[in-house]
PDB file of C-alpha atoms in Angstrom:
ATOM      1  CA  UNK A 268    -259.724-104.325  77.792  1.00 58.00           C
ATOM      2  CA  UNK A 269    -261.084-100.630  76.880  1.00 67.00           C
ATOM      3  CA  UNK A 270    -262.974-100.182  73.573  1.00 76.00           C
ATOM      4  CA  UNK A 271    -263.724-104.006  73.068  1.00 81.00           C
ATOM      5  CA  UNK A 272    -267.222-104.360  71.452  1.00 81.00           C
ATOM      6  CA  UNK A 273    -269.985-106.789  72.126  1.00 80.00           C
ATOM      7  CA  UNK A 274    -272.502-109.164  70.299  1.00 80.00           C
ATOM      8  CA  UNK A 275    -274.256-106.661  69.182  1.00 84.00           C
ATOM      9  CA  UNK A 276    -271.942-104.002  68.439  1.00 85.00           C
ATOM     10  CA  UNK A 277    -271.853-101.911  71.851  1.00 84.00           C
ATOM     11  CA  UNK A 278    -268.801-100.784  73.203  1.00 86.00           C
ATOM     12  CA  UNK A 279    -267.941-101.861  76.484  1.00 85.00           C
ATOM     13  CA  UNK A 280    -264.711-102.381  79.104  1.00 87.00           C
ATOM     14  CA  UNK A 281    -263.782-105.869  80.246  1.00 83.00           C
ATOM     15  CA  UNK A 282    -261.796-106.618  84.077  1.00 82.00           C
ATOM     16  CA  UNK A 283    -260.486-109.648  84.803  1.00 77.00           C
ATOM     17  CA  UNK A 284    -259.824-111.266  88.766  1.00 77.00           C
ATOM     18  CA  UNK A 285    -259.030-114.070  89.502  1.00 74.00           C
ATOM     19  CA  UNK A 286    -259.525-115.315  93.293  1.00 76.00           C
ATOM     20  CA  UNK A 287    -257.250-118.870  94.398  1.00 77.00           C
ATOM     21  CA  UNK A 288    -256.574-119.796  90.783  1.00 73.00           C
ATOM     22  CA  UNK A 289    -254.720-122.716  90.317  1.00 75.00           C
ATOM     23  CA  UNK A 290    -253.187-124.146  87.022  1.00 72.00           C
ATOM     24  CA  UNK A 291    -251.140-126.241  85.498  1.00 74.00           C
ATOM     25  CA  UNK A 292    -249.053-125.735  82.083  1.00 72.00           C
ATOM     26  CA  UNK A 293    -246.841-129.301  81.062  1.00 75.00           C
ATOM     27  CA  UNK A 294    -244.703-128.838  78.999  1.00 76.00           C
ATOM     28  CA  UNK A 295    -242.128-131.828  76.908  1.00 82.00           C
ATOM     29  CA  UNK A 296    -239.360-131.316  75.342  1.00 83.00           C
ATOM     30  CA  UNK A 297    -236.650-133.507  73.452  1.00 89.00           C
ATOM     31  CA  UNK A 298    -233.069-133.012  73.786  1.00 90.00           C
ATOM     32  CA  UNK A 299    -230.138-132.600  71.928  1.00 92.00           C
ATOM     33  CA  UNK A 300    -227.757-131.501  74.330  1.00 91.00           C
ATOM     34  CA  UNK A 301    -223.653-129.794  73.553  1.00 95.00           C
ATOM     35  CA  UNK A 302    -221.778-131.147  75.991  1.00 94.00           C
ATOM     36  CA  UNK A 303    -218.314-130.126  76.923  1.00 95.00           C
ATOM     37  CA  UNK A 304    -217.091-132.280  79.862  1.00 90.00           C
ATOM     38  CA  UNK A 305    -214.077-131.975  82.394  1.00 93.00           C
ATOM     39  CA  UNK A 306    -212.570-135.115  83.458  1.00 89.00           C
ATOM     40  CA  UNK A 307    -209.427-135.354  86.514  1.00 92.00           C
ATOM     41  CA  UNK A 308    -208.622-138.750  88.182  1.00 89.00           C
ATOM     42  CA  UNK A 309    -207.463-138.567  91.135  1.00 93.00           C
ATOM     43  CA  UNK A 310    -205.787-142.571  91.274  1.00 93.00           C
ATOM     44  CA  UNK A 311    -206.651-144.957  88.618  1.00 89.00           C
ATOM     45  CA  UNK A 312    -209.995-146.040  89.902  1.00 92.00           C
ATOM     46  CA  UNK A 313    -210.889-142.254  90.473  1.00 95.00           C
ATOM     47  CA  UNK A 314    -211.828-138.674  89.567  1.00 94.00           C
ATOM     48  CA  UNK A 315    -214.187-135.362  88.952  1.00 95.00           C
ATOM     49  CA  UNK A 316    -216.003-135.063  86.157  1.00 93.00           C
ATOM     50  CA  UNK A 317    -217.639-131.752  85.075  1.00 96.00           C
ATOM     51  CA  UNK A 318    -219.812-130.207  82.705  1.00 95.00           C
ATOM     52  CA  UNK A 319    -220.693-127.679  80.629  1.00 97.00           C
ATOM     53  CA  UNK A 320    -223.533-126.151  77.193  1.00 96.00           C
ATOM     54  CA  UNK A 321    -226.632-125.836  75.489  1.00 95.00           C
ATOM     55  CA  UNK A 322    -229.145-127.922  74.731  1.00 92.00           C
ATOM     56  CA  UNK A 323    -231.382-127.863  71.578  1.00 92.00           C
ATOM     57  CA  UNK A 324    -234.966-128.459  72.491  1.00 88.00           C
ATOM     58  CA  UNK A 325    -237.866-129.502  71.005  1.00 88.00           C
ATOM     59  CA  UNK A 326    -240.980-129.313  71.989  1.00 83.00           C
ATOM     60  CA  UNK A 327    -243.006-132.723  71.703  1.00 85.00           C
ATOM     61  CA  UNK A 328    -245.860-131.481  73.801  1.00 81.00           C
ATOM     62  CA  UNK A 329    -247.872-129.064  75.307  1.00 76.00           C
ATOM     63  CA  UNK A 330    -251.004-129.502  77.936  1.00 76.00           C
ATOM     64  CA  UNK A 331    -253.162-126.572  80.210  1.00 70.00           C
ATOM     65  CA  UNK A 332    -255.569-127.347  83.360  1.00 73.00           C
ATOM     66  CA  UNK A 333    -256.745-125.474  84.941  1.00 69.00           C
ATOM     67  CA  UNK A 334    -257.211-127.026  88.362  1.00 71.00           C
ATOM     68  CA  UNK A 335    -258.880-125.323  91.064  1.00 75.00           C
ATOM     69  CA  UNK A 336    -260.377-120.882  91.301  1.00 74.00           C
ATOM     70  CA  UNK A 337    -263.119-118.283  90.835  1.00 74.00           C
ATOM     71  CA  UNK A 338    -262.195-115.503  86.657  1.00 73.00           C
ATOM     72  CA  UNK A 339    -264.666-113.064  87.390  1.00 76.00           C
ATOM     73  CA  UNK A 340    -265.460-110.770  84.302  1.00 78.00           C
ATOM     74  CA  UNK A 341    -267.019-107.727  84.130  1.00 83.00           C
ATOM     75  CA  UNK A 342    -267.952-105.437  81.848  1.00 84.00           C
ATOM     76  CA  UNK A 343    -268.210-101.427  82.003  1.00 87.00           C
ATOM     77  CA  UNK A 344    -271.589 -99.596  78.852  1.00 88.00           C
ATOM     78  CA  UNK A 345    -269.445 -96.585  79.256  1.00 88.00           C
ATOM     79  CA  UNK A 346    -272.554 -94.562  77.076  1.00 86.00           C
ATOM     80  CA  UNK A 347    -274.955 -96.597  79.588  1.00 85.00           C
ATOM     81  CA  UNK A 348    -272.600 -96.427  82.741  1.00 88.00           C
ATOM     82  CA  UNK A 349    -273.834 -99.489  83.282  1.00 86.00           C
ATOM     83  CA  UNK A 350    -271.631-102.441  84.841  1.00 86.00           C
ATOM     84  CA  UNK A 351    -272.879-106.508  84.574  1.00 82.00           C
ATOM     85  CA  UNK A 352    -271.466-109.190  86.982  1.00 76.00           C
ATOM     86  CA  UNK A 353    -270.123-112.517  86.191  1.00 69.00           C
ATOM     87  CA  UNK A 354    -270.737-112.361  81.950  1.00 60.00           C
ATOM     88  CA  UNK A 355    -272.439-115.930  80.767  1.00 50.00           C
ATOM     89  CA  UNK A 356    -269.824-117.214  77.843  1.00 47.00           C
ATOM     90  CA  UNK A 357    -267.538-114.588  78.746  1.00 46.00           C
ATOM     91  CA  UNK A 358    -265.073-116.377  80.586  1.00 42.00           C
ATOM     92  CA  UNK A 359    -266.692-116.452  83.473  1.00 38.00           C
ATOM     93  CA  UNK A 360    -266.530-119.118  86.543  1.00 39.00           C
ATOM     94  CA  UNK A 361    -267.478-122.365  84.244  1.00 36.00           C
ATOM     95  CA  UNK A 362    -264.962-121.439  81.852  1.00 38.00           C
ATOM     96  CA  UNK A 363    -262.025-123.165  84.711  1.00 38.00           C
ATOM     97  CA  UNK A 364    -264.241-126.579  83.162  1.00 37.00           C
ATOM     98  CA  UNK A 365    -263.770-126.046  80.047  1.00 37.00           C
ATOM     99  CA  UNK A 366    -259.711-124.858  80.080  1.00 43.00           C
ATOM    100  CA  UNK A 367    -258.978-128.552  81.192  1.00 43.00           C
ATOM    101  CA  UNK A 368    -257.385-130.083  77.848  1.00 45.00           C
ATOM    102  CA  UNK A 369    -256.448-126.032  76.070  1.00 47.00           C
ATOM    103  CA  UNK A 370    -253.499-125.230  74.977  1.00 51.00           C
ATOM    104  CA  UNK A 371    -251.189-121.826  74.981  1.00 56.00           C
ATOM    105  CA  UNK A 372    -249.293-120.277  73.077  1.00 62.00           C
ATOM    106  CA  UNK A 373    -245.903-121.668  73.268  1.00 67.00           C
ATOM    107  CA  UNK A 374    -241.715-122.083  72.009  1.00 72.00           C
ATOM    108  CA  UNK A 375    -241.847-124.879  69.125  1.00 80.00           C
ATOM    109  CA  UNK A 376    -237.544-125.015  69.760  1.00 84.00           C
ATOM    110  CA  UNK A 377    -235.733-123.505  72.814  1.00 85.00           C
ATOM    111  CA  UNK A 378    -232.481-123.385  74.578  1.00 90.00           C
ATOM    112  CA  UNK A 379    -231.189-124.487  77.656  1.00 90.00           C
ATOM    113  CA  UNK A 380    -227.826-123.895  79.555  1.00 93.00           C
ATOM    114  CA  UNK A 381    -226.774-127.521  81.115  1.00 94.00           C
ATOM    115  CA  UNK A 382    -224.011-127.800  84.052  1.00 96.00           C
ATOM    116  CA  UNK A 383    -223.024-130.964  86.079  1.00 95.00           C
ATOM    117  CA  UNK A 384    -219.981-131.929  88.649  1.00 96.00           C
ATOM    118  CA  UNK A 385    -219.967-134.820  90.136  1.00 96.00           C
ATOM    119  CA  UNK A 386    -217.702-138.635  90.874  1.00 96.00           C
ATOM    120  CA  UNK A 387    -216.280-140.931  88.429  1.00 94.00           C
ATOM    121  CA  UNK A 388    -215.232-144.259  88.912  1.00 94.00           C
ATOM    122  CA  UNK A 389    -212.729-145.397  85.979  1.00 89.00           C
ATOM    123  CA  UNK A 390    -214.047-148.551  85.594  1.00 91.00           C
ATOM    124  CA  UNK A 391    -212.059-149.722  81.702  1.00 89.00           C
ATOM    125  CA  UNK A 392    -210.558-147.661  79.238  1.00 85.00           C
ATOM    126  CA  UNK A 393    -214.523-148.052  77.928  1.00 88.00           C
ATOM    127  CA  UNK A 394    -216.593-147.555  80.864  1.00 91.00           C
ATOM    128  CA  UNK A 395    -217.212-145.033  83.961  1.00 90.00           C
ATOM    129  CA  UNK A 396    -219.737-144.636  85.920  1.00 94.00           C
ATOM    130  CA  UNK A 397    -220.963-140.927  87.487  1.00 94.00           C
ATOM    131  CA  UNK A 398    -222.611-139.755  89.844  1.00 96.00           C
ATOM    132  CA  UNK A 399    -223.734-136.305  91.135  1.00 96.00           C
ATOM    133  CA  UNK A 400    -226.076-133.451  90.103  1.00 97.00           C
ATOM    134  CA  UNK A 401    -227.404-131.330  87.779  1.00 94.00           C
ATOM    135  CA  UNK A 402    -228.431-128.282  86.702  1.00 94.00           C
ATOM    136  CA  UNK A 403    -230.876-126.982  84.087  1.00 91.00           C
ATOM    137  CA  UNK A 404    -231.621-123.546  82.678  1.00 89.00           C
ATOM    138  CA  UNK A 405    -234.218-122.652  79.952  1.00 84.00           C
ATOM    139  CA  UNK A 406    -231.799-119.242  78.460  1.00 85.00           C
ATOM    140  CA  UNK A 407    -235.258-119.293  75.810  1.00 80.00           C
ATOM    141  CA  UNK A 408    -239.026-118.036  77.466  1.00 73.00           C
ATOM    142  CA  UNK A 409    -241.101-120.833  76.333  1.00 67.00           C
ATOM    143  CA  UNK A 410    -244.898-118.378  76.385  1.00 64.00           C
ATOM    144  CA  UNK A 411    -245.456-117.128  72.019  1.00 59.00           C
ATOM    145  CA  UNK A 412    -246.606-113.584  71.798  1.00 50.00           C
ATOM    146  CA  UNK A 413    -249.888-115.236  70.948  1.00 46.00           C
ATOM    147  CA  UNK A 414    -250.823-117.273  73.788  1.00 43.00           C
ATOM    148  CA  UNK A 415    -253.674-117.992  72.773  1.00 41.00           C
ATOM    149  CA  UNK A 416    -255.429-119.053  75.925  1.00 41.00           C
ATOM    150  CA  UNK A 417    -258.423-117.056  77.203  1.00 40.00           C
ATOM    151  CA  UNK A 418    -257.792-117.167  80.439  1.00 40.00           C
ATOM    152  CA  UNK A 419    -254.683-115.766  80.333  1.00 42.00           C
ATOM    153  CA  UNK A 420    -254.282-111.669  80.059  1.00 42.00           C
ATOM    154  CA  UNK A 421    -251.238-110.288  82.035  1.00 43.00           C
ATOM    155  CA  UNK A 422    -248.381-109.704  79.682  1.00 40.00           C
ATOM    156  CA  UNK A 423    -245.841-111.809  78.612  1.00 38.00           C
ATOM    157  CA  UNK A 424    -243.542-109.163  80.545  1.00 43.00           C
ATOM    158  CA  UNK A 425    -245.247-111.037  84.028  1.00 46.00           C
ATOM    159  CA  UNK A 426    -246.389-114.116  82.694  1.00 51.00           C
ATOM    160  CA  UNK A 427    -242.492-115.793  82.277  1.00 58.00           C
ATOM    161  CA  UNK A 428    -242.257-119.195  81.196  1.00 64.00           C
ATOM    162  CA  UNK A 429    -238.101-120.191  82.192  1.00 69.00           C
ATOM    163  CA  UNK A 430    -238.300-123.552  84.581  1.00 78.00           C
ATOM    164  CA  UNK A 431    -235.074-124.387  85.641  1.00 82.00           C
ATOM    165  CA  UNK A 432    -234.682-127.818  87.171  1.00 86.00           C
ATOM    166  CA  UNK A 433    -231.339-129.252  89.844  1.00 92.00           C
ATOM    167  CA  UNK A 434    -231.495-133.264  89.891  1.00 91.00           C
ATOM    168  CA  UNK A 435    -229.684-135.960  90.751  1.00 94.00           C
ATOM    169  CA  UNK A 436    -227.596-137.970  88.374  1.00 90.00           C
ATOM    170  CA  UNK A 437    -225.926-141.289  88.516  1.00 93.00           C
ATOM    171  CA  UNK A 438    -225.122-143.228  84.896  1.00 91.00           C
ATOM    172  CA  UNK A 439    -222.014-145.450  82.883  1.00 92.00           C
ATOM    173  CA  UNK A 440    -221.011-143.700  80.569  1.00 87.00           C
ATOM    174  CA  UNK A 441    -218.957-145.109  77.063  1.00 88.00           C
ATOM    175  CA  UNK A 442    -216.207-143.375  75.979  1.00 80.00           C
ATOM    176  CA  UNK A 443    -214.987-144.127  72.481  1.00 79.00           C
TER     177      UNK A 443
END
């Protein structure tokens, strides 16, 4: 970053470097799925189920923890041709401990693509047991333009948060 102004009114250029930084950002969402299901019965009891749709998401919690690593800052003052290293109070290595539990700016709302496929065991006219695999992928970037945490200096193009998951699911379906 260039052209920054310090507390005494002097201009300086700030450069930040990271060494072995390990961070954890946890977002929890509640979703409302809109899904189309297709069921193909092979017999009276067995079949295949395929589903796909969108999941409207609303964020319910957000935490950020800096777990380890070293963040080094240097400030160069061009007027004086002086470089200061590990500046106290400007995101230095002490900021790792201070950052624990801080919040990153994030999207309150999101949209995910959901798809699943599995086997169906038809118990009664109203109940099925299903088992299969499911895939979910965020379509929206979870980090917002106002990413406020001082440790995050990358642009959003470099720091996309569009997680996905693949899991095994088993469930009881009530059909009406």
